[in-house]
Steps between C-alpha positions, in 0.01 A plus 500: 500500500668319207444809271657728767803261527543490138486879475778518763709240315452686156593834662821338649604357168427831320708678765791245454475530118520889510784486743700249276421716200610817669827331619569371138430839363747640753783261431439523121554873500843464678834524301681163467755601766216623745307175441799285567570687810142449615504133410827415679389698811193276528672175425699254730768408236624217735168315453469541127539210262805512246237569213378800662855630618595470120194708414636776721845453351366547156318822610832639645702418187235635264515853665671768306796669667288807624227259622750286679679816667140601612423160620800490732437853641134422542565172698774662706272787609179281556666230694704605799642144577808490275590133577158410385544704171845351454380152549203538271713649225772234524223233424428698198861521374565873610801600702426784746765664715363711788516880485745663741392829666790715544389857441764774514309830556571871512191743563415840416201729558208398264183332499611173366767349709718188461294307766197550270656257245548143543780376282601141438687283266408145436687242284295252294567235203271265321637160399434583145704836500873528466498816695427632857271788557582786758166620573477834697171583647373786686185621672463872563248571781436875435520755206766758435347842531802674343639270239804618290677303250409121434649289782776245387541136568849358445564135487865382519655157471865363446532498109788249540265225635175597332397613155208708430216312335203734527293731705132560613275763665164463666305783361556799239283710748760462771841411352696455192854419374739805525814357371673159416782649320735373758335145548814353374664669818261365754262794537146591373290808592135531518263783545239503786214749473435605861274759400242223444538353842205486742423307813326237285774462236541120464860333515717584193809343381790522256713187401830432341576154360865371521656169382775359720854515354760246619482279800529709794148429628424855593401832343498789742230761427332802657251762437473875588174705489567882473210729567487872427267785604476876557498642846266776368355461158592401142752720342531359161773236523523233229248212577744253349854590619798384325717223628892475499678166557839471670683349783392194703132415544324350813673168452833386354483472128237766436541847374386795713227739432466869548168680427486864408247627737417880491665704769154575646402139570538306816595136477504186721570142418434154630669181392482125522763233439467124397688235314437229242609159596507227246 
């Protein structure tokens, strides 16, 4: 009987050891941003000691710009309770302003419609940073079977109240900087490679960093996502169409953008608005 009981205990200990090892292996393979999201999602920060809170703060402040952007997007998409996210991040010295859904849609006949793309802009700032981040994140839920030119993501802000301080993208597979030549005029344009989209494409983002100017306490900002496709098949238009600047952008204090789509392309756009409060 004792041998049987001992065997059961050894088996249980071995199973627990293997489970712990597997768990450790899983978390050790995560990126710094993913691990931080995982850890925060499994912690009650209200019950943590000051020492342990400081450890989390150090992790947040040690993240690179791209890892911090990824962390914010990962946390927002994993946790659906925004008040919990905001409360947790405030304990770690991070300001977060809630994304505002305000999509302005126009539709056309194609396989990938505006409702197949969820687009939001969040505002975030670490206590250790002098600038705010306008992080636009989007999740496609299908593929484009008739892709044309690269899609364009245009980020606007009021240049009178915010100075361009940098930018970021989530993945060279899905997006890239297209033009920052008018960043001093409150406008930056990114490419989005919609031909790579599938129903399992993870959430992607583009980000623009701005440092407040003056004491108005607000920087108005907005984003537009422009999608193009062919109603029949590819006809040889340039994949990376040129951009012209002029006129007023989506918010006051930014310059407008005109993308030189081919005449054979069909285009729709969606947008979102927000503001940085400081």
